[in-house]
Coordinates of N, CA, C and O in Angstrom, one line a residue:
M29 N 69.7 153.3 153.2 CA 69.6 154.2 152.1 C 70.2 155.6 152.4 O 70.0 156.5 151.7
I30 N 70.9 155.6 153.5 CA 71.5 156.9 153.9 C 72.5 157.5 153.0 O 73.5 156.8 152.6
M31 N 72.3 158.7 152.5 CA 73.3 159.5 151.7 C 73.9 158.7 150.5 O 75.1 158.9 150.3
T32 N 73.1 158.0 149.8 CA 73.6 157.3 148.6 C 73.3 158.2 147.4 O 72.6 159.2 147.5
P33 N 73.9 157.9 146.2 CA 73.5 158.7 145.1 C 72.0 158.8 144.8 O 71.5 159.8 144.4
E34 N 71.3 157.7 145.1 CA 69.8 157.7 144.9 C 69.2 158.6 145.9 O 68.2 159.3 145.5
F35 N 69.7 158.6 147.1 CA 69.2 159.5 148.1 C 69.3 161.0 147.7 O 68.4 161.8 147.7
H36 N 70.5 161.3 147.3 CA 70.8 162.7 146.8 C 70.0 163.1 145.6 O 69.5 164.2 145.5
S37 N 69.8 162.2 144.7 CA 69.0 162.4 143.5 C 67.6 162.7 143.8 O 66.9 163.6 143.2
H38 N 67.1 162.0 144.8 CA 65.7 162.2 145.2 C 65.5 163.7 145.7 O 64.5 164.3 145.2
F39 N 66.3 164.2 146.5 CA 66.2 165.5 147.1 C 66.5 166.6 146.0 O 66.0 167.7 146.1
M40 N 67.5 166.3 145.1 CA 67.8 167.2 144.1 C 66.6 167.4 143.2 O 66.3 168.5 142.6
R41 N 65.8 166.3 143.0 CA 64.6 166.4 142.1 C 63.6 167.4 142.8 O 62.9 168.1 142.1
L42 N 63.5 167.4 144.1 CA 62.7 168.4 144.8 C 63.2 169.8 144.6 O 62.4 170.7 144.4
A43 N 64.5 169.9 144.6 CA 65.1 171.3 144.3 C 64.8 171.7 142.9 O 64.5 172.8 142.6
L44 N 64.9 170.7 142.0 CA 64.5 171.0 140.6 C 63.1 171.5 140.4 O 62.8 172.3 139.6
R45 N 62.2 170.9 141.2 CA 60.8 171.4 141.1 C 60.7 172.8 141.5 O 60.0 173.6 140.9
E46 N 61.4 173.2 142.6 CA 61.5 174.6 143.0 C 62.1 175.5 141.9 O 61.6 176.6 141.7
A47 N 63.1 175.0 141.3 CA 63.7 175.8 140.2 C 62.7 176.0 139.1 O 62.6 177.1 138.5
G48 N 61.9 175.0 138.8 CA 60.9 175.1 137.8 C 59.8 176.1 138.1 O 59.4 176.9 137.3
A49 N 59.5 176.2 139.4 CA 58.6 177.2 139.9 C 59.2 178.6 139.7 O 58.4 179.6 139.3
A50 N 60.4 178.8 139.9 CA 61.1 180.0 139.7 C 61.0 180.4 138.2 O 60.7 181.6 137.8
A51 N 61.3 179.5 137.3 CA 61.3 179.8 135.9 C 59.9 180.2 135.4 O 59.8 181.1 134.6
E52 N 58.9 179.5 136.0 CA 57.5 179.8 135.6 C 57.1 181.3 135.8 O 56.3 181.8 135.1
V53 N 57.8 181.9 136.8 CA 57.5 183.3 137.0 C 58.6 184.3 136.6 O 58.6 185.5 137.0
G54 N 59.5 183.8 135.7 CA 60.5 184.6 135.2 C 61.7 184.8 136.0 O 62.6 185.7 135.7
E55 N 61.9 184.0 137.1 CA 63.1 184.1 137.9 C 64.1 183.1 137.4 O 63.8 182.1 136.8
V56 N 65.4 183.4 137.6 CA 66.5 182.5 137.2 C 66.1 181.2 138.0 O 65.9 181.2 139.2
P57 N 66.1 180.1 137.2 CA 65.6 178.8 137.8 C 66.7 178.1 138.8 O 67.4 177.3 138.4
A58 N 66.7 178.6 140.0 CA 67.5 177.9 141.0 C 66.5 177.5 142.1 O 65.6 178.3 142.5
G59 N 66.7 176.3 142.6 CA 65.8 175.8 143.7 C 66.7 175.2 144.7 O 67.8 174.7 144.5
C60 N 66.1 175.2 146.0 CA 66.9 174.7 147.1 C 66.0 174.0 148.1 O 64.8 174.4 148.3
V61 N 66.5 172.9 148.6 CA 65.7 172.1 149.6 C 66.7 171.8 150.7 O 67.9 171.5 150.5
I62 N 66.3 172.0 152.0 CA 67.1 171.6 153.1 C 66.4 170.5 153.9 O 65.2 170.7 154.2
I63 N 67.1 169.5 154.2 CA 66.5 168.4 154.9 C 67.3 168.2 156.3 O 68.4 168.6 156.4
R64 N 66.6 167.5 157.2 CA 67.3 167.1 158.4 C 68.0 165.8 158.0 O 67.4 164.9 157.4
R65 N 69.3 165.8 158.3 CA 70.1 164.6 158.0 C 69.6 163.4 158.7 O 69.4 163.4 160.0
P66 N 69.3 162.3 158.0 CA 68.8 161.1 158.7 C 69.8 160.5 159.7 O 71.1 160.6 159.5
D67 N 69.3 160.0 160.8 CA 70.2 159.5 161.8 C 70.4 158.0 161.7 O 71.1 157.4 162.6
S68 N 69.8 157.3 160.7 CA 70.1 155.9 160.6 C 70.0 155.5 159.1 O 69.4 156.1 158.3
D69 N 70.7 154.4 158.8 CA 70.8 153.9 157.5 C 69.5 153.3 157.0 O 69.3 153.2 155.8
D70 N 68.6 152.9 157.9 CA 67.4 152.2 157.4 C 66.2 153.1 157.4 O 65.1 152.7 157.1
R71 N 66.4 154.4 157.5 CA 65.3 155.4 157.4 C 64.8 155.5 156.0 O 65.6 155.8 155.1
P72 N 63.5 155.3 155.7 CA 63.0 155.4 154.3 C 63.0 156.9 153.9 O 62.9 157.8 154.7
L73 N 63.1 157.1 152.6 CA 63.1 158.5 152.1 C 61.9 159.3 152.6 O 62.0 160.5 152.9
A74 N 60.7 158.6 152.6 CA 59.5 159.3 153.0 C 59.6 159.8 154.5 O 58.8 160.7 154.9
A75 N 60.5 159.2 155.3 CA 60.6 159.6 156.7 C 61.6 160.7 156.9 O 61.7 161.2 158.0
V76 N 62.3 161.1 155.9 CA 63.3 162.2 156.0 C 62.5 163.5 156.1 O 61.7 163.8 155.2
K77 N 62.8 164.4 157.0 CA 62.1 165.6 157.2 C 62.7 166.7 156.3 O 63.8 167.0 156.4
V78 N 61.8 167.2 155.5 CA 62.2 168.4 154.7 C 61.9 169.6 155.5 O 60.7 169.9 155.9
L79 N 62.9 170.4 155.8 CA 62.8 171.6 156.6 C 62.5 172.9 155.8 O 61.9 173.8 156.3
A80 N 62.9 172.9 154.5 CA 62.7 174.1 153.7 C 62.7 173.7 152.2 O 63.4 172.8 151.8
R81 N 61.9 174.5 151.5 CA 61.8 174.4 150.0 C 61.7 175.9 149.5 O 60.9 176.6 150.0
A82 N 62.6 176.2 148.6 CA 62.6 177.6 148.1 C 63.1 177.7 146.7 O 63.8 176.8 146.3
H83 N 62.8 178.8 146.1 CA 63.3 179.1 144.8 C 63.7 180.6 144.7 O 63.2 181.4 145.6
N84 N 64.4 181.0 143.7 CA 64.8 182.4 143.6 C 63.6 183.3 143.5 O 62.6 182.9 142.8
Q85 N 63.6 184.4 144.2 CA 62.5 185.4 144.1 C 63.0 186.8 144.1 O 62.4 187.7 144.6
T86 N 64.2 187.0 143.5 CA 64.8 188.3 143.5 C 63.9 189.3 142.7 O 63.8 190.5 143.2
E87 N 63.4 188.9 141.6 CA 62.6 189.8 140.8 C 61.2 190.0 141.5 O 60.7 191.1 141.6
T88 N 60.6 188.9 141.9 CA 59.3 189.0 142.6 C 59.3 189.9 143.8 O 58.4 190.7 144.0
L89 N 60.3 189.7 144.6 CA 60.4 190.5 145.9 C 61.2 191.8 145.7 O 61.3 192.6 146.7
K90 N 61.8 192.0 144.6 CA 62.6 193.2 144.4 C 63.7 193.2 145.5 O 63.9 194.3 146.1
D91 N 64.4 192.1 145.7 CA 65.3 191.9 146.8 C 66.5 191.1 146.3 O 66.4 190.0 145.9
A92 N 67.7 191.8 146.2 CA 68.9 191.1 145.7 C 69.3 189.9 146.6 O 70.0 189.1 146.1
T93 N 68.8 189.8 147.8 CA 69.2 188.7 148.7 C 68.2 187.6 148.6 O 68.4 186.6 149.3
A94 N 67.2 187.7 147.8 CA 66.1 186.6 147.8 C 66.5 185.5 146.9 O 65.7 185.0 146.0
H95 N 67.7 184.9 147.1 CA 68.1 183.7 146.4 C 67.5 182.5 147.1 O 67.1 182.5 148.3
A96 N 67.4 181.4 146.3 CA 66.7 180.2 146.9 C 67.4 179.8 148.2 O 66.7 179.4 149.2
E97 N 68.7 179.8 148.2 CA 69.4 179.3 149.4 C 69.1 180.2 150.6 O 68.9 179.7 151.7
M98 N 69.1 181.5 150.4 CA 68.9 182.4 151.5 C 67.5 182.2 152.1 O 67.3 182.2 153.3
I99 N 66.5 182.1 151.3 CA 65.1 181.9 151.7 C 65.0 180.5 152.4 O 64.4 180.4 153.5
A100 N 65.6 179.5 151.9 CA 65.6 178.2 152.5 C 66.3 178.2 153.8 O 65.8 177.5 154.8
L101 N 67.4 178.9 153.9 CA 68.1 178.9 155.2 C 67.2 179.6 156.3 O 67.2 179.1 157.4
T102 N 66.5 180.6 155.9 CA 65.6 181.3 156.9 C 64.5 180.3 157.3 O 64.2 180.2 158.5
Q103 N 63.9 179.6 156.3 CA 62.9 178.6 156.6 C 63.3 177.5 157.5 O 62.7 177.1 158.5
A104 N 64.5 177.0 157.2 CA 65.0 175.9 158.0 C 65.3 176.3 159.4 O 65.1 175.6 160.4
S105 N 65.9 177.5 159.6 CA 66.2 178.0 160.9 C 64.9 178.2 161.7 O 64.8 177.8 162.9
A106 N 63.8 178.7 161.1 CA 62.5 178.8 161.7 C 62.0 177.4 162.1 O 61.4 177.2 163.2
A107 N 62.1 176.4 161.2 CA 61.6 175.1 161.5 C 62.3 174.4 162.7 O 61.7 173.7 163.5
L108 N 63.6 174.7 162.8 CA 64.4 174.1 163.9 C 64.4 175.0 165.1 O 64.9 174.5 166.2
G109 N 64.1 176.2 165.0 CA 64.2 177.1 166.1 C 65.6 177.5 166.5 O 65.9 177.7 167.7
D110 N 66.5 177.4 165.5 CA 67.9 177.7 165.8 C 68.6 178.1 164.5 O 68.3 177.6 163.4
W111 N 69.5 179.1 164.6 CA 70.2 179.5 163.4 C 71.3 178.5 163.0 O 71.8 178.5 161.9
R112 N 71.7 177.6 163.9 CA 72.7 176.6 163.6 C 72.0 175.4 163.0 O 71.3 174.7 163.6
L113 N 72.4 175.2 161.7 CA 71.7 174.1 161.0 C 72.7 172.9 160.9 O 73.0 172.4 159.8
T114 N 73.1 172.4 162.1 CA 74.2 171.5 162.1 C 73.8 170.0 161.8 O 74.7 169.2 161.5
D115 N 72.6 169.7 161.7 CA 72.1 168.4 161.3 C 71.3 168.4 160.0 O 70.3 167.7 159.9
T116 N 71.8 169.1 159.0 CA 71.1 169.3 157.8 C 71.9 169.0 156.6 O 73.1 168.9 156.6
V117 N 71.2 168.8 155.5 CA 71.8 168.7 154.1 C 71.1 169.7 153.3 O 69.9 169.8 153.2
L118 N 71.9 170.6 152.6 CA 71.3 171.6 151.7 C 71.5 171.1 150.2 O 72.6 170.8 149.9
Y119 N 70.4 171.1 149.5 CA 70.4 170.7 148.1 C 70.1 172.0 147.3 O 69.1 172.6 147.6
V120 N 70.9 172.3 146.3 CA 70.6 173.4 145.4 C 71.0 173.1 144.0 O 72.0 172.4 143.7
T121 N 70.2 173.5 143.0 CA 70.4 173.1 141.6 C 71.6 173.8 141.0 O 72.2 173.2 140.1
K122 N 72.0 174.9 141.5 CA 73.2 175.6 141.0 C 74.1 176.0 142.1 O 73.7 176.3 143.2
E123 N 75.4 175.9 141.9 CA 76.4 176.2 142.9 C 76.1 177.5 143.6 O 75.8 178.5 142.9
P124 N 76.1 177.6 144.9 CA 75.8 178.9 145.6 C 76.8 180.0 145.2 O 77.9 179.8 145.0
C125 N 76.2 181.2 145.1 CA 77.0 182.4 144.8 C 77.8 182.7 146.1 O 77.6 182.1 147.2
P126 N 78.7 183.7 146.1 CA 79.4 184.1 147.3 C 78.5 184.5 148.5 O 78.8 184.1 149.6
M127 N 77.5 185.2 148.2 CA 76.6 185.6 149.3 C 76.0 184.3 150.0 O 76.0 184.2 151.2
C128 N 75.4 183.5 149.2 CA 74.8 182.3 149.7 C 75.8 181.3 150.4 O 75.5 180.7 151.4
A129 N 77.0 181.2 149.8 CA 78.0 180.4 150.3 C 78.4 180.9 151.7 O 78.6 180.1 152.7
G130 N 78.5 182.2 151.8 CA 78.8 182.8 153.1 C 77.8 182.5 154.2 O 78.1 182.1 155.3
A131 N 76.5 182.6 153.8 CA 75.4 182.3 154.7 C 75.4 180.8 155.1 O 75.1 180.5 156.2
I132 N 75.7 180.0 154.2 CA 75.8 178.5 154.4 C 76.8 178.2 155.5 O 76.6 177.5 156.4
V133 N 78.0 178.9 155.3 CA 79.1 178.7 156.3 C 78.6 179.2 157.7 O 78.8 178.5 158.7
L134 N 78.0 180.4 157.7 CA 77.6 181.0 159.0 C 76.5 180.2 159.7 O 76.5 180.1 160.9
A135 N 75.7 179.5 158.9 CA 74.6 178.7 159.4 C 75.1 177.3 159.8 O 74.3 176.5 160.4
R136 N 76.3 177.0 159.6 CA 77.0 175.7 160.0 C 76.4 174.5 159.3 O 76.3 173.4 159.8
V137 N 75.9 174.7 158.0 CA 75.3 173.5 157.3 C 76.5 172.5 157.0 O 77.5 172.9 156.4
P138 N 76.4 171.3 157.4 CA 77.5 170.4 157.3 C 77.6 169.7 155.9 O 78.7 169.3 155.5
F139 N 76.6 169.7 155.1 CA 76.6 169.0 153.8 C 75.9 170.0 152.8 O 74.8 170.4 153.0
V140 N 76.6 170.2 151.6 CA 76.0 171.0 150.6 C 76.1 170.2 149.3 O 77.2 169.7 148.9
V141 N 75.0 170.0 148.6 CA 74.9 169.2 147.4 C 74.4 170.1 146.3 O 73.3 170.7 146.5
W142 N 75.1 170.2 145.2 CA 74.6 171.0 144.1 C 74.6 170.2 142.8 O 75.3 169.3 142.6
G143 N 73.8 170.7 141.8 CA 73.6 170.1 140.6 C 74.7 170.5 139.6 O 75.4 169.7 139.0
V144 N 74.8 171.8 139.3 CA 75.7 172.4 138.3 C 76.6 173.4 138.9 O 76.1 174.2 139.7
S145 N 77.9 173.3 138.6 CA 78.8 174.3 139.1 C 78.8 175.6 138.3 O 78.3 175.6 137.2
D146 N 79.2 176.6 138.9 CA 79.3 178.0 138.3 C 80.7 178.5 138.3 O 81.2 179.2 139.2
P147 N 81.4 178.1 137.2 CA 82.9 178.4 137.2 C 83.2 179.9 137.0 O 84.3 180.3 137.1
K148 N 82.1 180.8 136.8 CA 82.3 182.2 136.6 C 82.0 183.0 137.9 O 82.7 184.0 138.1
R149 N 81.0 182.5 138.6 CA 80.6 183.3 139.8 C 80.4 182.4 141.0 O 79.8 182.9 142.0
G150 N 80.8 181.2 141.0 CA 80.5 180.3 142.1 C 81.2 180.6 143.4 O 82.4 181.0 143.4
G151 N 80.5 180.6 144.5 CA 81.1 180.9 145.8 C 82.1 179.9 146.2 O 83.0 180.2 147.0
H152 N 82.1 178.7 145.6 CA 83.2 177.7 145.9 C 84.2 177.7 144.8 O 85.4 177.8 145.0
S153 N 83.7 177.5 143.5 CA 84.6 177.3 142.4 C 85.5 178.5 142.2 O 86.7 178.4 141.8
V154 N 85.0 179.7 142.4 CA 85.8 180.9 142.2 C 86.4 181.5 143.4 O 87.6 181.8 143.5
F155 N 85.6 181.5 144.5 CA 86.0 182.2 145.7 C 86.4 181.3 146.9 O 86.9 181.7 147.9
S156 N 86.2 180.0 146.7 CA 86.6 179.0 147.7 C 86.0 179.3 149.1 O 86.7 178.9 150.1
I157 N 84.9 179.9 149.2 CA 84.3 180.2 150.5 C 83.9 179.0 151.3 O 84.1 179.0 152.5
L158 N 83.5 177.9 150.6 CA 83.0 176.7 151.4 C 84.2 175.9 152.0 O 83.9 175.1 152.8
D159 N 85.4 176.2 151.5 CA 86.5 175.5 152.1 C 87.7 176.4 152.5 O 88.8 176.0 152.6
H160 N 87.3 177.6 152.7 CA 88.4 178.6 153.1 C 88.9 178.3 154.4 O 88.2 178.2 155.4
Q161 N 90.3 178.3 154.5 CA 90.9 177.9 155.8 C 90.8 178.9 156.9 O 90.9 178.6 158.0
G162 N 90.4 180.2 156.5 CA 90.3 181.2 157.5 C 88.9 181.2 158.2 O 88.7 182.0 159.1
L163 N 88.0 180.4 157.7 CA 86.7 180.3 158.3 C 86.6 179.1 159.2 O 87.3 178.1 159.1
N164 N 85.7 179.2 160.2 CA 85.6 178.2 161.2 C 84.7 177.0 160.9 O 84.6 176.1 161.7
H165 N 84.1 177.0 159.7 CA 83.2 175.9 159.3 C 83.5 175.7 157.8 O 83.5 176.6 157.0
R166 N 83.6 174.4 157.5 CA 83.8 174.0 156.1 C 82.9 172.8 155.8 O 83.2 171.7 156.3
P167 N 81.8 173.0 155.1 CA 80.9 171.8 154.8 C 81.5 170.9 153.8 O 82.4 171.2 153.0
Q168 N 81.0 169.6 153.9 CA 81.4 168.7 152.9 C 80.5 169.0 151.6 O 79.4 169.5 151.8
I169 N 81.1 168.8 150.5 CA 80.5 169.2 149.2 C 80.3 168.0 148.3 O 81.3 167.2 148.2
I170 N 79.2 167.9 147.7 CA 78.9 166.9 146.7 C 78.4 167.6 145.5 O 77.4 168.4 145.6
R171 N 79.1 167.5 144.4 CA 78.8 168.2 143.1 C 78.2 167.3 142.1 O 78.3 166.1 142.2
D172 N 77.5 167.9 141.1 CA 77.1 167.3 139.9 C 76.0 166.2 140.1 O 75.9 165.3 139.3
V173 N 75.2 166.4 141.1 CA 74.0 165.5 141.3 C 72.9 166.0 140.3 O 72.5 167.2 140.4
L174 N 72.5 165.1 139.4 CA 71.5 165.5 138.4 C 72.0 166.7 137.6 O 71.2 167.5 137.2
E175 N 73.3 166.7 137.3 CA 73.9 167.8 136.6 C 73.3 168.2 135.3 O 73.0 169.3 135.0
Q176 N 73.0 167.2 134.5 CA 72.4 167.4 133.2 C 71.1 168.1 133.3 O 70.7 169.0 132.5
E177 N 70.2 167.6 134.2 CA 68.9 168.1 134.3 C 69.0 169.6 134.8 O 68.2 170.5 134.4
C178 N 69.9 169.8 135.8 CA 70.0 171.2 136.3 C 70.5 172.1 135.2 O 70.0 173.3 135.1
L179 N 71.5 171.7 134.5 CA 72.1 172.5 133.4 C 71.1 172.8 132.3 O 70.9 173.9 131.9
A180 N 70.3 171.8 132.0 CA 69.3 171.9 130.9 C 68.3 173.0 131.3 O 67.8 173.8 130.5
M181 N 67.9 173.0 132.6 CA 66.9 173.9 133.0 C 67.4 175.4 132.9 O 66.7 176.3 132.4
L182 N 68.6 175.6 133.3 CA 69.2 176.9 133.2 C 69.4 177.3 131.7 O 69.1 178.4 131.3
Q183 N 69.9 176.4 130.9 CA 70.1 176.7 129.5 C 68.8 177.0 128.8 O 68.7 178.0 128.0
D184 N 67.8 176.2 129.0 CA 66.5 176.4 128.4 C 65.9 177.8 128.8 O 65.4 178.5 128.0
F185 N 66.1 178.2 130.1 CA 65.6 179.4 130.6 C 66.2 180.6 129.9 O 65.6 181.5 129.4
F186 N 67.5 180.6 129.8 CA 68.3 181.7 129.2 C 68.1 181.7 127.6 O 68.0 182.8 127.0
R187 N 67.9 180.5 127.0 CA 67.7 180.5 125.6 C 66.3 181.1 125.3 O 66.2 181.9 124.4
E188 N 65.3 180.8 126.1 CA 64.0 181.4 125.9 C 64.0 182.9 126.2 O 63.4 183.7 125.5
R189 N 64.7 183.3 127.2 CA 64.8 184.7 127.5 C 65.5 185.5 126.3 O 65.0 186.6 126.0
R190 N 66.6 184.9 125.8 CA 67.2 185.6 124.7 C 66.3 185.7 123.4 O 66.3 186.7 122.7
A191 N 65.6 184.6 123.2 CA 64.6 184.6 122.1 C 63.5 185.6 122.2 O 63.2 186.2 121.2
R192 N 63.1 185.8 123.4 CA 62.0 186.9 123.6 C 62.6 188.3 123.4 O 61.9 189.2 123.1
E193 N 63.9 188.5 123.7 CA 64.5 189.8 123.6 C 64.8 190.2 122.2 O 65.0 191.3 121.9
L194 N 64.8 189.2 121.2 CA 65.0 189.5 119.8 C 63.9 190.2 119.1 O 62.8 190.2 119.4

């Protein structure tokens, strides 16, 4: 079951739960989960170690850096006792911004999986940070995992926010 579409969907659903928790408190609904990459094809999903779960908390913490990915990277580093996250997979509901993409590169995360791309502000789509030739690490990227669910969560959040502002 290693790294199949079903495998990725399972962990993206966990990230979507985190995104839902963000939306419930008025944060932009982005969620992130970091797992230890399985070392064998026969490892059941339940045996895969989740190192971090986080959601956006910029409003809650009054901190511009409190994005889901940044918080999850810190948690995963603490869980592993190392800033190098070389045996991990990062799942995030929305393409990482430039700040988060830079942190992902610095942390040496080898696999980044996201739900919905951000063609206006994405750290990869716009700035090519995750595959920039001038950087010493370039993770593999898998896009569009549960894209419709991730997109719907974002659209619903902003639709409700606009309706409240009227």
